[in-house]
Short mmCIF file of C-alpha atoms in Angstrom, two decimals:
data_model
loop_
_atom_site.label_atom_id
_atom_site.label_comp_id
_atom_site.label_asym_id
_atom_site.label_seq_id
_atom_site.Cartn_x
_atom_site.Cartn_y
_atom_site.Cartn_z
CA UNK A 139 0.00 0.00 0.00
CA UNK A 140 1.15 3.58 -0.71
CA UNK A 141 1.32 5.74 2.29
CA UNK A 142 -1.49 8.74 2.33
CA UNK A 143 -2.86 7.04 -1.15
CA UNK A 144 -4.48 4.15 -1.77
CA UNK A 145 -4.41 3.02 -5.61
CA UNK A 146 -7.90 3.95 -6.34
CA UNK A 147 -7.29 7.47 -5.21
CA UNK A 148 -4.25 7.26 -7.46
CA UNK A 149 -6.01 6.24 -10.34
CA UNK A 150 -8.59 9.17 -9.64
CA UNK A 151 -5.55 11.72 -10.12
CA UNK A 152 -4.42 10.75 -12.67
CA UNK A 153 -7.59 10.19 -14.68
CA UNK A 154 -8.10 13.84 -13.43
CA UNK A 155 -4.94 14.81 -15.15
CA UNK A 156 -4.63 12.46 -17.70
CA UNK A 157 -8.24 11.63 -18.79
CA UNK A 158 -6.70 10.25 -22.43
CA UNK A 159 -4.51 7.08 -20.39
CA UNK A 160 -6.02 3.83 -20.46
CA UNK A 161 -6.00 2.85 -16.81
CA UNK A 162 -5.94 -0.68 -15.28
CA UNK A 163 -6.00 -1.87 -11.62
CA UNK A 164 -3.70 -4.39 -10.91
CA UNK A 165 -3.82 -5.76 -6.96
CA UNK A 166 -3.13 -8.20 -4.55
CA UNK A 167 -6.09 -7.13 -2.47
CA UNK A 168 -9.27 -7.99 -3.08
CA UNK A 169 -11.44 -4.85 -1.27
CA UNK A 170 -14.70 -4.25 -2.92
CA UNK A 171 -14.59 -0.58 -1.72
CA UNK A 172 -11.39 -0.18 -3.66
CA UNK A 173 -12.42 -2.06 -6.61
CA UNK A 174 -15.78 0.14 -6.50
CA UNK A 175 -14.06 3.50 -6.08
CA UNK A 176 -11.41 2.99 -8.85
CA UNK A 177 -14.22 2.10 -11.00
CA UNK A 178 -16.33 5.20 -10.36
CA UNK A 179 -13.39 7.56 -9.35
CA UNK A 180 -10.50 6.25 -11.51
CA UNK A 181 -13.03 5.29 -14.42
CA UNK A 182 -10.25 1.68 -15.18
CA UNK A 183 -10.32 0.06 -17.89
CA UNK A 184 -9.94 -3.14 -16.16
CA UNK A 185 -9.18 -4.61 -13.20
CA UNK A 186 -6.49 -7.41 -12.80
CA UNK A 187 -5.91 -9.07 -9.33
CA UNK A 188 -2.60 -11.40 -8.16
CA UNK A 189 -1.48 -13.32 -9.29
CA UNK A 190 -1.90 -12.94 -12.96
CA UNK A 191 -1.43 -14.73 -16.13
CA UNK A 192 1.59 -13.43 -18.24
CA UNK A 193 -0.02 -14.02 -21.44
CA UNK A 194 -3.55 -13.09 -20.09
CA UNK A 195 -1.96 -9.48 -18.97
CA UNK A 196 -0.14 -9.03 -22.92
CA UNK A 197 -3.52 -9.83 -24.08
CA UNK A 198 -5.31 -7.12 -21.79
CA UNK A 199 -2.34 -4.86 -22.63
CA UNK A 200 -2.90 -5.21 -26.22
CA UNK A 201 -6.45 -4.62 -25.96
CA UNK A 202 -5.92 -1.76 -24.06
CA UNK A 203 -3.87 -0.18 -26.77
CA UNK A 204 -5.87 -1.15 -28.99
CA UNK A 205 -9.01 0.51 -27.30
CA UNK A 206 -7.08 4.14 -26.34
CA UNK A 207 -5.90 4.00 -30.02
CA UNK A 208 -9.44 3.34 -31.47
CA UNK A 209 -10.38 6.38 -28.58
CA UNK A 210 -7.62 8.79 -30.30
CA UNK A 211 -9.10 8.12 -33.73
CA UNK A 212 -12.97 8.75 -32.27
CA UNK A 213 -11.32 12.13 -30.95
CA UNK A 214 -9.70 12.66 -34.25
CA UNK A 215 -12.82 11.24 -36.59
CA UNK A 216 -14.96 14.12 -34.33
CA UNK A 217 -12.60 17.05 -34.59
CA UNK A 218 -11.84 16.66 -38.00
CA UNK A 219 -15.97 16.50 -38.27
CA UNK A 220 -16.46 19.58 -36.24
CA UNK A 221 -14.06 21.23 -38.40
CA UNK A 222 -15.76 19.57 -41.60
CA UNK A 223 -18.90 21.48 -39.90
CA UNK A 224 -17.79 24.40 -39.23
CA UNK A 225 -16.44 25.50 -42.72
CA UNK A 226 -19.29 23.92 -44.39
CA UNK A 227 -21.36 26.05 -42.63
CA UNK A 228 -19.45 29.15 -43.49
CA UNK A 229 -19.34 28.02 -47.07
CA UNK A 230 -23.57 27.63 -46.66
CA UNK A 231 -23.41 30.94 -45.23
CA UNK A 232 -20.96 32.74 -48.09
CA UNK A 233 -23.38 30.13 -50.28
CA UNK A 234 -26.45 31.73 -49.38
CA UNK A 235 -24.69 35.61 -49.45
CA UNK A 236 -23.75 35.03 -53.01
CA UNK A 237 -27.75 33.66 -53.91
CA UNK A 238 -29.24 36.64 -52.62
CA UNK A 239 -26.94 39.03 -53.77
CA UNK A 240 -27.35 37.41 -57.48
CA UNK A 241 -31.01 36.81 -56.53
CA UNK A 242 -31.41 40.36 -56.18
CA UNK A 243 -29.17 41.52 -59.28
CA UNK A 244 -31.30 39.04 -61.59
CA UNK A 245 -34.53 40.89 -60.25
CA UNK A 246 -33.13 44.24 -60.96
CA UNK A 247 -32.20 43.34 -63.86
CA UNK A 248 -36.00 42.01 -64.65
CA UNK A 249 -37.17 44.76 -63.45
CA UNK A 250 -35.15 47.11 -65.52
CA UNK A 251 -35.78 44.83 -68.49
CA UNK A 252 -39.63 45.36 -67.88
CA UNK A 253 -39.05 48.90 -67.62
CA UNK A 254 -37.21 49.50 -71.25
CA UNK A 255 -39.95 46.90 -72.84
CA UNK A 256 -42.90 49.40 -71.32
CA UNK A 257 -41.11 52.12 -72.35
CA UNK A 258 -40.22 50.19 -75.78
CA UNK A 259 -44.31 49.82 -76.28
CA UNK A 260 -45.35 53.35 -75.14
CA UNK A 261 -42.44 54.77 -78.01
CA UNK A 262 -44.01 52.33 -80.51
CA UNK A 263 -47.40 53.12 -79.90
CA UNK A 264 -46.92 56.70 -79.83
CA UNK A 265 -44.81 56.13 -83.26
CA UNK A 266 -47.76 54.71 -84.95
CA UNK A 267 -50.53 57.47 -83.17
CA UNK A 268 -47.95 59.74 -85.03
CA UNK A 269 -47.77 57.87 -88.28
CA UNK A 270 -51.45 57.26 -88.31
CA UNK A 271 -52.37 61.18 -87.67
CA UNK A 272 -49.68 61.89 -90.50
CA UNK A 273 -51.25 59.62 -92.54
CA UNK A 274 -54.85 61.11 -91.90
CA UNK A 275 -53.29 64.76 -92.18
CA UNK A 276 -51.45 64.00 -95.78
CA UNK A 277 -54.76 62.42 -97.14
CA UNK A 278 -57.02 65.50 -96.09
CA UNK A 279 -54.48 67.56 -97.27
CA UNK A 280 -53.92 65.92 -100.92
CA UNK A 281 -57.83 66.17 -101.01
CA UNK A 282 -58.04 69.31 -100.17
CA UNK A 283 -55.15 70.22 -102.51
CA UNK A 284 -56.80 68.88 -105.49
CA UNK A 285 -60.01 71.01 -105.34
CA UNK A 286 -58.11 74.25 -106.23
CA UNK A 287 -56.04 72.67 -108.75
CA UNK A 288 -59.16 71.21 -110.71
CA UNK A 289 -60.63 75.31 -110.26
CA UNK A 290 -56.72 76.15 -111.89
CA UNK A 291 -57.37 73.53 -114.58
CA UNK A 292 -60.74 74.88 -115.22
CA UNK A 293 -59.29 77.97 -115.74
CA UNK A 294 -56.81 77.36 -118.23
CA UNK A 295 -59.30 75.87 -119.76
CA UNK A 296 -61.47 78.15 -120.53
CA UNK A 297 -58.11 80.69 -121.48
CA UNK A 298 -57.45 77.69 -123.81
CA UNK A 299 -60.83 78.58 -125.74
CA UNK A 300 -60.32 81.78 -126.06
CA UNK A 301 -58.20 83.32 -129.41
CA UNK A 302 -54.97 84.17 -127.89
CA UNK A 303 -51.64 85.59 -129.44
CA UNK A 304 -49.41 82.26 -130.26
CA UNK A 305 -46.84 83.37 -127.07
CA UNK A 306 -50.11 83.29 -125.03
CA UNK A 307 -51.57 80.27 -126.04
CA UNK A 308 -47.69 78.18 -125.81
CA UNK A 309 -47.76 79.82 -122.01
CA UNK A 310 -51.66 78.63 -121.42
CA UNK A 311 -50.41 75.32 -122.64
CA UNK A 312 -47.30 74.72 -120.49
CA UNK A 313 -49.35 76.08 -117.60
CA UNK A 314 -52.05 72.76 -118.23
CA UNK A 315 -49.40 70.74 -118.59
CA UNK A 316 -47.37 71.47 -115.35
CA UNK A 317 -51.09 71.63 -113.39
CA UNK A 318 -51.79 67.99 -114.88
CA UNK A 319 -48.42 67.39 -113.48
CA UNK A 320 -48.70 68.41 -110.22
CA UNK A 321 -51.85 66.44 -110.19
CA UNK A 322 -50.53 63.10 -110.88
CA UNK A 323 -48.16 63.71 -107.68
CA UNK A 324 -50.71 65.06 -105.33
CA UNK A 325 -52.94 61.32 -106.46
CA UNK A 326 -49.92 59.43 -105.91
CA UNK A 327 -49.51 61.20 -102.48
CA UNK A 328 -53.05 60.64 -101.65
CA UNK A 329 -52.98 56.87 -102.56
CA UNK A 330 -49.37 56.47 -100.52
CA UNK A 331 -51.64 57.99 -97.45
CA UNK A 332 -54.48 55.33 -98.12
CA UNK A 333 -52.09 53.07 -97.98
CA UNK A 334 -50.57 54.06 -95.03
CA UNK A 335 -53.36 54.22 -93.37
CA UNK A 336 -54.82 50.95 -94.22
CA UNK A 337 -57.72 52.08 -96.54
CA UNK A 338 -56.50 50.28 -99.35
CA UNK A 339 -55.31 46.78 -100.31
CA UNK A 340 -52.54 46.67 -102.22
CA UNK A 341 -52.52 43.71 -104.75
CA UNK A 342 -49.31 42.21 -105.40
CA UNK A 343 -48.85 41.38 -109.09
CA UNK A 344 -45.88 40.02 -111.36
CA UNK A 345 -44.92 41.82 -114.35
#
């Protein structure tokens, strides 16, 4: 026996400060209080009691080995998973950062897109109000156009009746012919704006 220590109390230290040592009991007395407090206190891995069996004690040394090794490698296995856990957490967290943030770029940029295609159809149909009162504006225009030049044609007309000096008469002429001219474009301009505006088919033909 040691003095002021008994081996259970021993084992209970150094379990204390050395929790990661395989401890075994190995005595020549057999006191259940001993046996009990090293187990509860000293936390053995087994007990072994005199005399003992030389192979029987390699054999529990070996398994004891064995069984703090195997211990080590839980300890290892765990930290190595905390670790595992910890940075695949961060990389959920930096994971889910980098969603949002595109998340929020890809709505901005749908929103913006929705934007310029409003804006796109508001320009297009204000394009077409414009084309269509351009198109109403050239035809009442060309029709209007054509009643004074039919009075100017009457006119020269009625000069053209009349016996006029042969300088007169070439001038009367050219004047009829540049009205009939004039004409012909202001009808072509009229049937452009009916076509414009949808009042006419055109017919495609070959030729």
């Amino acid at each position: 026996r040691m003095p002021n220590m008994d081996g259970a109390s021993l084992l209970a230290h150094v379990r204390q400060r050395y929790p990661a040592t395989v401890r075994i009991m190995l005595t020549g007395y057999a006191d259940p209080s001993a046996i009990i407090k090293a187990i509860n206190d000293g936390q053995i891995h087994r007990y072994i009691s005199k005399p003992w069996n030389d192979e029987e004690l390699l054999l529990i040394l070996r398994q004891a080995l064995e069984h703090q090794h195997s211990e080590q490698e839980r300890l290892r296995l765990e930290r190595l998973t905390q670790v595992q856990n910890d940075q695949l957490k961060l990389l959920n967290s930096t994971l889910e950062k980098h969603v949002a943030a595109r998340t929020a770029e890809l709505q901005q940029e749908v929103r913006e897109r929705q934007i310029a295609e409003s804006a796109m159809r508001e320009a297009k149909t204000a394009a077409e109000q414009a084309n269509l009162s351009k198109t109403r504006f050239l035809a009442a225009a060309s029709h209007d156009l054509l009643q004074p030049l039919n009075a100017a044609r009457l006119f020269v007309s009625a000069l053209n009746e009349r016996r006029l000096a042969p300088a007169t008469r070439n001038l009367a002429r050219q004047t009829e012919s540049a009205l009939d001219s004039v004409e012909e474009l202001l009808e072509a301009l009229l049937e452009i704006s009916k076509l414009d505006a949808g009042a006419v088919t055109p017919e495609i033909t070959d030729f």
